[in-house]
PDB file of C-alpha atoms in Angstrom:
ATOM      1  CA  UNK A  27      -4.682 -17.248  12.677  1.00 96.00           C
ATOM      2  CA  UNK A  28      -2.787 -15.209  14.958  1.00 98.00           C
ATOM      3  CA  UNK A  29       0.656 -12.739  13.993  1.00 98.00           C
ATOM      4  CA  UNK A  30       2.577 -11.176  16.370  1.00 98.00           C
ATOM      5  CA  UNK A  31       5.308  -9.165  14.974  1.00 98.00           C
ATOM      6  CA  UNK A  32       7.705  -6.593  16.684  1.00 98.00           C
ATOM      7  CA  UNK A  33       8.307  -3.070  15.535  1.00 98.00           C
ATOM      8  CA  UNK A  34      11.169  -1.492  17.884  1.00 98.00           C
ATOM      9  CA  UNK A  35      11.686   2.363  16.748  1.00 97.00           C
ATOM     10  CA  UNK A  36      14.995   3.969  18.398  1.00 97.00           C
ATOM     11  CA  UNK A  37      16.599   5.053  15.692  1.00 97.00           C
ATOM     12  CA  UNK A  38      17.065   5.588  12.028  1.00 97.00           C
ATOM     13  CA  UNK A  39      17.467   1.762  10.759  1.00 97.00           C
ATOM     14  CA  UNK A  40      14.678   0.729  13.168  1.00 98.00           C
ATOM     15  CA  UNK A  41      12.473   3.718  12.354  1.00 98.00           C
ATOM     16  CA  UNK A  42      12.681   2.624   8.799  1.00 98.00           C
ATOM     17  CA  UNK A  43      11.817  -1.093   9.136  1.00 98.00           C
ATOM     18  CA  UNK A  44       9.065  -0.133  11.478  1.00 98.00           C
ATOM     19  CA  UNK A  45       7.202   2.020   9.113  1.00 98.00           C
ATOM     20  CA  UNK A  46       7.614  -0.153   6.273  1.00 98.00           C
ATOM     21  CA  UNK A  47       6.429  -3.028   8.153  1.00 98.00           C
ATOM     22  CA  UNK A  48       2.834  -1.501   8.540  1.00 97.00           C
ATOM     23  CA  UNK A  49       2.431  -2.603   4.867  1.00 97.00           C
ATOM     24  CA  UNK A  50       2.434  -6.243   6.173  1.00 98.00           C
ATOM     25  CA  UNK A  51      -0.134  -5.794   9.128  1.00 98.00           C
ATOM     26  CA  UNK A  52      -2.315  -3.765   6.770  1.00 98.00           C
ATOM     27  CA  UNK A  53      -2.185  -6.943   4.325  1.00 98.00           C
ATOM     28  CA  UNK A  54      -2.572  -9.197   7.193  1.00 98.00           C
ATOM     29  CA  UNK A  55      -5.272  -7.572   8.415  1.00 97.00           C
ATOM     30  CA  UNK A  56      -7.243  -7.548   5.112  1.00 97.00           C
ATOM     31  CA  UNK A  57      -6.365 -11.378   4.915  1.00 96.00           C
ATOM     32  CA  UNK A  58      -8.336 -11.806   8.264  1.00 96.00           C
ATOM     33  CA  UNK A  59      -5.008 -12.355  10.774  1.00 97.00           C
ATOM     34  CA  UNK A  60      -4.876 -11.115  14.578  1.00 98.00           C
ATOM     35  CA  UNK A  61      -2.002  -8.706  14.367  1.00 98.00           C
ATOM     36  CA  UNK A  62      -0.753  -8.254  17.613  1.00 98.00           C
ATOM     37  CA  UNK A  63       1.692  -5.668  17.404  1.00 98.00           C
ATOM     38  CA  UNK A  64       4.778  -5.087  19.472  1.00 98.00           C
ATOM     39  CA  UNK A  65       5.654  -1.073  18.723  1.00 98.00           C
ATOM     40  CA  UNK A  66       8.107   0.983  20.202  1.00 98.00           C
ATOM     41  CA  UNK A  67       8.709  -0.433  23.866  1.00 97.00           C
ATOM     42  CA  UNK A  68       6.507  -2.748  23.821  1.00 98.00           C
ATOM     43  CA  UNK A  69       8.886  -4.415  21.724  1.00 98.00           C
ATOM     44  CA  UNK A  70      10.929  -6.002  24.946  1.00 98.00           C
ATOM     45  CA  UNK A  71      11.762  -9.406  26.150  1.00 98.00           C
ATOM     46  CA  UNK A  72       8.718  -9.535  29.041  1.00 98.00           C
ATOM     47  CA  UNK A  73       6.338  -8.951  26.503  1.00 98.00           C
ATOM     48  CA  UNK A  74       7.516 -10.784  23.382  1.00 98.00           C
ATOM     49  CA  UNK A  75       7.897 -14.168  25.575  1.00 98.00           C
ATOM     50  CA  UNK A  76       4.651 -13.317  27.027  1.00 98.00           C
ATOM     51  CA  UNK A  77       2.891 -12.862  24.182  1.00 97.00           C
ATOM     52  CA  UNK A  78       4.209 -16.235  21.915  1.00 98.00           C
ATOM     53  CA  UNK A  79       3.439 -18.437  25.208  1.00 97.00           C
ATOM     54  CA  UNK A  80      -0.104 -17.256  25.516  1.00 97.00           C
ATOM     55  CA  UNK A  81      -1.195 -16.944  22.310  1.00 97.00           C
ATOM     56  CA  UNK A  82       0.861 -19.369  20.368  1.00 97.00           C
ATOM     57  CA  UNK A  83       1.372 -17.918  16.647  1.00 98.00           C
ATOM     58  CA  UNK A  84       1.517 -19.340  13.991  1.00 97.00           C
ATOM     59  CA  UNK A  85       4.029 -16.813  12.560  1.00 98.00           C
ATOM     60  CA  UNK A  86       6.291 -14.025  13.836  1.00 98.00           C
ATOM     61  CA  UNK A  87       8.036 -11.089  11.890  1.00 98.00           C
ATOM     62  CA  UNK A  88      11.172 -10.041  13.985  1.00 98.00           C
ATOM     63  CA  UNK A  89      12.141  -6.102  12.795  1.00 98.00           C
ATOM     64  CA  UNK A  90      15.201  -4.925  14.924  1.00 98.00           C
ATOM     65  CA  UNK A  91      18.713  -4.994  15.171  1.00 98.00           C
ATOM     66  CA  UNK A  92      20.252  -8.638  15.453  1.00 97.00           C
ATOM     67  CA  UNK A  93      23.640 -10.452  15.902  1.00 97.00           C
ATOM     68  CA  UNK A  94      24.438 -13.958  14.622  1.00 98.00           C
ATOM     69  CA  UNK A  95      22.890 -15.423  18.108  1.00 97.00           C
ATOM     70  CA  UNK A  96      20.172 -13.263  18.528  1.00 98.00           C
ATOM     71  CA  UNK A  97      17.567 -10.164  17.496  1.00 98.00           C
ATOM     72  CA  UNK A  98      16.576  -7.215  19.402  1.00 98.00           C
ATOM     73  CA  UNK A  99      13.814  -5.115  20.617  1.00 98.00           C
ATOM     74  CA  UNK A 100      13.781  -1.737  21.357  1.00 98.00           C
ATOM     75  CA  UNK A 101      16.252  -0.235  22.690  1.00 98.00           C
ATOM     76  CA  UNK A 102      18.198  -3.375  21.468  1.00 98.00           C
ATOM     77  CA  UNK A 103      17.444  -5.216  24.194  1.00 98.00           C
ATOM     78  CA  UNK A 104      17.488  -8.901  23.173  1.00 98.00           C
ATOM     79  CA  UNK A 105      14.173 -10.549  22.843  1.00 98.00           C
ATOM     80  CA  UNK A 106      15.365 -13.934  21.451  1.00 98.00           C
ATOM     81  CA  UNK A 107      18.441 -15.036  22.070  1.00 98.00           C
ATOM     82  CA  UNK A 108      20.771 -18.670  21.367  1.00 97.00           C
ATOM     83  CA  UNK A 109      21.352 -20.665  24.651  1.00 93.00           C
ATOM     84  CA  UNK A 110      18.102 -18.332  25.773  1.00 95.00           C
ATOM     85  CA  UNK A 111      14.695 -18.681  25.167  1.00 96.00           C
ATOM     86  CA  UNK A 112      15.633 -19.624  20.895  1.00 97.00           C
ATOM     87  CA  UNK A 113      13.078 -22.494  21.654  1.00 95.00           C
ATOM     88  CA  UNK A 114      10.342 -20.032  22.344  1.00 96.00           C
ATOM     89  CA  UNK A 115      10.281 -19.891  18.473  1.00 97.00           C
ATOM     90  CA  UNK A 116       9.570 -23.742  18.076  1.00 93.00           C
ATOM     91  CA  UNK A 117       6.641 -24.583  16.254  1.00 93.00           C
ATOM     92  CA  UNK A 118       6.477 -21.222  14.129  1.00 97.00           C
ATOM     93  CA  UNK A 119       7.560 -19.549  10.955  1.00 98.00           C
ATOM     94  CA  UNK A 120       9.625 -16.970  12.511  1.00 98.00           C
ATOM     95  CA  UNK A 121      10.419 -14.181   9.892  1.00 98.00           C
ATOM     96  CA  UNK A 122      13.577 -11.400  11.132  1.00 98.00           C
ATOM     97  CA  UNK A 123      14.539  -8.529   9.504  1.00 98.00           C
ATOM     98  CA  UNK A 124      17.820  -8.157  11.230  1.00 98.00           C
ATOM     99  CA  UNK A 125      21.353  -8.529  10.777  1.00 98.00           C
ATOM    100  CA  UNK A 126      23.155 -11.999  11.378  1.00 98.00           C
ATOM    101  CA  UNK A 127      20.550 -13.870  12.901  1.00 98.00           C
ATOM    102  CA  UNK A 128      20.197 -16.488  10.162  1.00 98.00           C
ATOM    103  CA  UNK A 129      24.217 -17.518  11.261  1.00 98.00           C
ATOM    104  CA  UNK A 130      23.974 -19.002  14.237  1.00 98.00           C
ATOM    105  CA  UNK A 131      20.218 -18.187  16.491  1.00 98.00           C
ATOM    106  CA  UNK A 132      18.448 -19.548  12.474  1.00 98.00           C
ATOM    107  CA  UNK A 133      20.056 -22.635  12.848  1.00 97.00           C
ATOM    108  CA  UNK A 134      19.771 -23.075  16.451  1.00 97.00           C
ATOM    109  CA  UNK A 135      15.627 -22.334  16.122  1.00 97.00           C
ATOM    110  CA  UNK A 136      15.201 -25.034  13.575  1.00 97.00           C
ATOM    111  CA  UNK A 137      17.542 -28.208  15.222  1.00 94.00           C
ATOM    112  CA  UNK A 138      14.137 -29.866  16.821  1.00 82.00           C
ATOM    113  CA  UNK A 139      12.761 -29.578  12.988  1.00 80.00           C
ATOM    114  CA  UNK A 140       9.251 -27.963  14.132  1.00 89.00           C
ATOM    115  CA  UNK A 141      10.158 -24.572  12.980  1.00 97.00           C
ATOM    116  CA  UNK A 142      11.149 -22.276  10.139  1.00 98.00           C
ATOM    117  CA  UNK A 143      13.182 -19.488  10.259  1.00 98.00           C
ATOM    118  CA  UNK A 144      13.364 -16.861   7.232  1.00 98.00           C
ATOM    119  CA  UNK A 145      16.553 -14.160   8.188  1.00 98.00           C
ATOM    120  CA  UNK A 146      19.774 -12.824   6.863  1.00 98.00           C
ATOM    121  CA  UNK A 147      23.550 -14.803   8.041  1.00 98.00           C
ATOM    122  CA  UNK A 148      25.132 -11.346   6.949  1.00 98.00           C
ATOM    123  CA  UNK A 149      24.189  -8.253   7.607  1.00 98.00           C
ATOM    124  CA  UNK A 150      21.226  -6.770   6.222  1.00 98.00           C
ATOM    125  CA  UNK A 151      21.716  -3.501   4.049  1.00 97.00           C
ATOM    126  CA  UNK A 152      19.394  -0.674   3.021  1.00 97.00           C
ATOM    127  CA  UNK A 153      20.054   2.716   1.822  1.00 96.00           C
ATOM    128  CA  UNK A 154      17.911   5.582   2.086  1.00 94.00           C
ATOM    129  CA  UNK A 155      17.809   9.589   1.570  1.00 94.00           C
ATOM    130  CA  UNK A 156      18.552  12.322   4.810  1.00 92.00           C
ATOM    131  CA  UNK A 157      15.271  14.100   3.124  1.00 95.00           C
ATOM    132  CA  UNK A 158      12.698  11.278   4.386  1.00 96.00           C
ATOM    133  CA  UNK A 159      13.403  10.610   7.776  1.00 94.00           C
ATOM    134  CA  UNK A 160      10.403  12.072   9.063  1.00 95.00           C
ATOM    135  CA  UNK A 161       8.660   9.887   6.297  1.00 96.00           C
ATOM    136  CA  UNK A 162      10.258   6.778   5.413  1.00 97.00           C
ATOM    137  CA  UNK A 163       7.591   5.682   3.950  1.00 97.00           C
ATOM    138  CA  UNK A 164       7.800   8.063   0.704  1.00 97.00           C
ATOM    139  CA  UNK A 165      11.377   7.403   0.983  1.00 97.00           C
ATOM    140  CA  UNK A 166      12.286   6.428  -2.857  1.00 95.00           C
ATOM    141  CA  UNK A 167      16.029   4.868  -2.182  1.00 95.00           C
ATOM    142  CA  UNK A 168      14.452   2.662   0.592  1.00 97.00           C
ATOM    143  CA  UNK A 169      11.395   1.350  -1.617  1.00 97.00           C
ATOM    144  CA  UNK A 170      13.493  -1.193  -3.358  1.00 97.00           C
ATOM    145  CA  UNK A 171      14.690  -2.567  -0.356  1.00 98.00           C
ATOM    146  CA  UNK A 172      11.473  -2.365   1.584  1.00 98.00           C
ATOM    147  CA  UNK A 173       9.356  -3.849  -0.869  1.00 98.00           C
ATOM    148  CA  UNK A 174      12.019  -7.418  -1.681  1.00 98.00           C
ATOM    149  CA  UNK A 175      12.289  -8.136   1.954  1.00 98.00           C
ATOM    150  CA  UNK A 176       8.522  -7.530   3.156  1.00 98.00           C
ATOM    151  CA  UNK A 177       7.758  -9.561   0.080  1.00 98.00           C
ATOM    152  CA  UNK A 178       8.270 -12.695   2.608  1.00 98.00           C
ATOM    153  CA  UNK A 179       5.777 -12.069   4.795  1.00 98.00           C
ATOM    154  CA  UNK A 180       3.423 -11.063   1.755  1.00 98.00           C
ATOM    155  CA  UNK A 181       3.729 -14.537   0.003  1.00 98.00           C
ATOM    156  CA  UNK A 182       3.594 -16.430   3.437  1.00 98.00           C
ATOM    157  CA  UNK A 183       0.216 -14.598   4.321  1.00 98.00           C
ATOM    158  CA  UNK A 184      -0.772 -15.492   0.868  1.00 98.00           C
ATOM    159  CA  UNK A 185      -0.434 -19.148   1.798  1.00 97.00           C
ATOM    160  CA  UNK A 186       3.201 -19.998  -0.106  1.00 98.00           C
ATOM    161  CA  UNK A 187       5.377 -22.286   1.271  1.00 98.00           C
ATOM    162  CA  UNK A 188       8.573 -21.060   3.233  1.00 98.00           C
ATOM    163  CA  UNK A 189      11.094 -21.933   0.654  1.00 98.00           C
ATOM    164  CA  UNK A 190       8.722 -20.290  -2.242  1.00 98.00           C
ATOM    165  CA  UNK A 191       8.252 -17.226   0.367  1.00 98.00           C
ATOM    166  CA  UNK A 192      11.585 -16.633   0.101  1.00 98.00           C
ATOM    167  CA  UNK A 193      12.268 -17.233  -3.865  1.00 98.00           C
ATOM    168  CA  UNK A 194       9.906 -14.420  -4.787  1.00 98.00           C
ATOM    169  CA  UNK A 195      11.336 -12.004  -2.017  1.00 98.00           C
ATOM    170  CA  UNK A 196      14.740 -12.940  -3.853  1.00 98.00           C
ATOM    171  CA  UNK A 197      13.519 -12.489  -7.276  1.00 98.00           C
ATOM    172  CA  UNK A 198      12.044  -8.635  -6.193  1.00 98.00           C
ATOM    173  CA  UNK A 199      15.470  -8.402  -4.547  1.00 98.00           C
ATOM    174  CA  UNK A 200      16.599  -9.905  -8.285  1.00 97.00           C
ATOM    175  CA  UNK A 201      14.414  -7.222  -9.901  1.00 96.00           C
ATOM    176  CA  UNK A 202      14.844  -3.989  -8.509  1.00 95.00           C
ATOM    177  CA  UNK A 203      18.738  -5.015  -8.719  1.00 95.00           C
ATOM    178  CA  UNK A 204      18.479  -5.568 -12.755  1.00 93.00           C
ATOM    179  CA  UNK A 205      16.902  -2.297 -13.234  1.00 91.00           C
ATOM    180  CA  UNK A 206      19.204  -0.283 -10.970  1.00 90.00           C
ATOM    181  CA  UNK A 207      21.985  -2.104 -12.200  1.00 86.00           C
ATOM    182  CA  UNK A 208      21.708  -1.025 -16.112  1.00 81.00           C
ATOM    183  CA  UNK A 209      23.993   1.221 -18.284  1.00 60.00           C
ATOM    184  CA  UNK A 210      22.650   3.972 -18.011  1.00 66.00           C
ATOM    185  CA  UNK A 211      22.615   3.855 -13.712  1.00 64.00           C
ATOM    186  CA  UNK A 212      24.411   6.989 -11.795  1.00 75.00           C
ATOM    187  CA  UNK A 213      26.655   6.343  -9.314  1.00 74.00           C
ATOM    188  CA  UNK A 214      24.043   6.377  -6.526  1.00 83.00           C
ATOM    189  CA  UNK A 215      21.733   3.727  -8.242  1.00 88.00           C
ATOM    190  CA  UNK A 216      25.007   1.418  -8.586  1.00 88.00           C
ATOM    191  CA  UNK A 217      25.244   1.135  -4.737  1.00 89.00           C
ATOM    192  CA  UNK A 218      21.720   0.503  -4.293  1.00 93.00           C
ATOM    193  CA  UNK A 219      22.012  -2.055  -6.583  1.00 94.00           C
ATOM    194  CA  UNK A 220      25.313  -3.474  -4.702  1.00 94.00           C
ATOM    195  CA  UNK A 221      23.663  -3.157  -1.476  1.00 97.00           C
ATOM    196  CA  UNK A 222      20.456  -5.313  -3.223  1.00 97.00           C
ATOM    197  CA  UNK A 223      22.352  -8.504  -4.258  1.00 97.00           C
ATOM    198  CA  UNK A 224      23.985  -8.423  -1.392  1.00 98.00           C
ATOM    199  CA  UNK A 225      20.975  -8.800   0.623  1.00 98.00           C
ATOM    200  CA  UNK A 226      19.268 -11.311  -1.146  1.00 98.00           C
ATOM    201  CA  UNK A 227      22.773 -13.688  -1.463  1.00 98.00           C
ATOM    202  CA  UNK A 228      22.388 -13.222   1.975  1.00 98.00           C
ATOM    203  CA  UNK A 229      18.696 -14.096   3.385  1.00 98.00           C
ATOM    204  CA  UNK A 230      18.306 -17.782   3.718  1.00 98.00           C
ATOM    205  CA  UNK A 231      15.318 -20.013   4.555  1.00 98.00           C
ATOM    206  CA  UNK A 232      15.765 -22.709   7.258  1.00 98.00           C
ATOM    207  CA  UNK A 233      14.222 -25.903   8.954  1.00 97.00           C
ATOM    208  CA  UNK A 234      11.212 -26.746   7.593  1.00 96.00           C
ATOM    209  CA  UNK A 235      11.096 -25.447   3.571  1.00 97.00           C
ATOM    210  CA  UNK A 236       7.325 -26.542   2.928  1.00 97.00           C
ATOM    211  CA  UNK A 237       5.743 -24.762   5.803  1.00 97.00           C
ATOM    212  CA  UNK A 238       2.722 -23.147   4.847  1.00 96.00           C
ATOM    213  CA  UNK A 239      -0.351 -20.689   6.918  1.00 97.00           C
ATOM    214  CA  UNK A 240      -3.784 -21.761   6.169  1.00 90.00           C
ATOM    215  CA  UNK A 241      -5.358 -18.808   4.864  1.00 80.00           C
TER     216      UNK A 241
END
């Protein structure tokens, strides 16, 4: 089974997802995948296309910036875009950790009804701490974040279907949200735990629910 995921790192935001998404290729890896991994400027147009028509995945984890009809690379330079090359996702399950993109490009991806697409139709929020930058990683405002939304491509490379893929990364979303969310909470925990509902309200699984990876 072949992954190819991109992992643009210009600034802060994409920094962040990009470090946090070497959690999933270390799973993936363990689970026996070919990662094929799209860092830094690599993470362009010429070689995303590229890549997907030669080696035809059977999933794809978008990290970047995004709009509703499309998500970026590096350097935000669109990669996969509505009216485009959106069909260059057919035949997938296409996870994007960007803003938007489950709006309009989401939709768009999954009309021929050979494709899934897990995103967010709002923007997606995340707080973290000045302190970490040079290690996002350790970063303990980020973690709850991190953890819900790379919880998709956990229980996909575990085998769960779409929809279910996206009920557990809810129900961390869910989770972390409860706990930040309690009495006792200072003011800083509150807004995490604003930011956290409001991200899983808005992540939404599309086209087809029941699509599963043989692992």
């Amino acid at each position: 089974m072949k992954m190819i995921l991109t992992r643009p790192q210009h600034d802060i935001t994409t920094k962040y997802l990009s470090v946090w998404a070497g959690e999933v290729i270390n799973f993936a890896k363990e689970k026996g995948v070919e990662v094929f991994d799209l860092f830094k400027d690599k993470a362009n147009k010429n070689d995303f296309v590229g890549r997907v028509k030669k080696l035809q995945p059977e999933i794809i984890f978008l990290n970047g910036h995004g709009n509703d009809d499309c998500v970026a690379g590096h350097n935000d330079e669109k990669i996969v875009e509505v009216k485009n090359n959106h069909d260059i996702l057919r035949d997938t399950i296409t996870y994007a950790l960007s803003c938007n993109s489950g709006k309009i490009l989401g939709p768009k991806v999954v009309e021929n009804n050979t494709a899934t697409y897990i995103g967010y139709q709002d923007e997606f929020i995340f707080v973290g701490n000045m302190n970490y930058l040079s290690r996002p990683q350790d970063d303990p405002m980020a973690k709850p974040f991190m953890e819900a939304s790379n919880q998709v491509m956990i229980s996909l490379l575990k085998g769960n279907e779409a929809q279910d893929a996206s009920k557990k990364s809810k129900s961390k979303f869910e989770e972390h949200f409860v706990k930040l969310s309690s009495s006792n909470t200072d003011a800083d925990s509150l807004q995490i735990a604003q930011c956290l509902w409001w991200d899983m309200r808005n992540q939404v699984c599309l086209g087809k629910l029941e699509a599963k990876l043989k692992v």
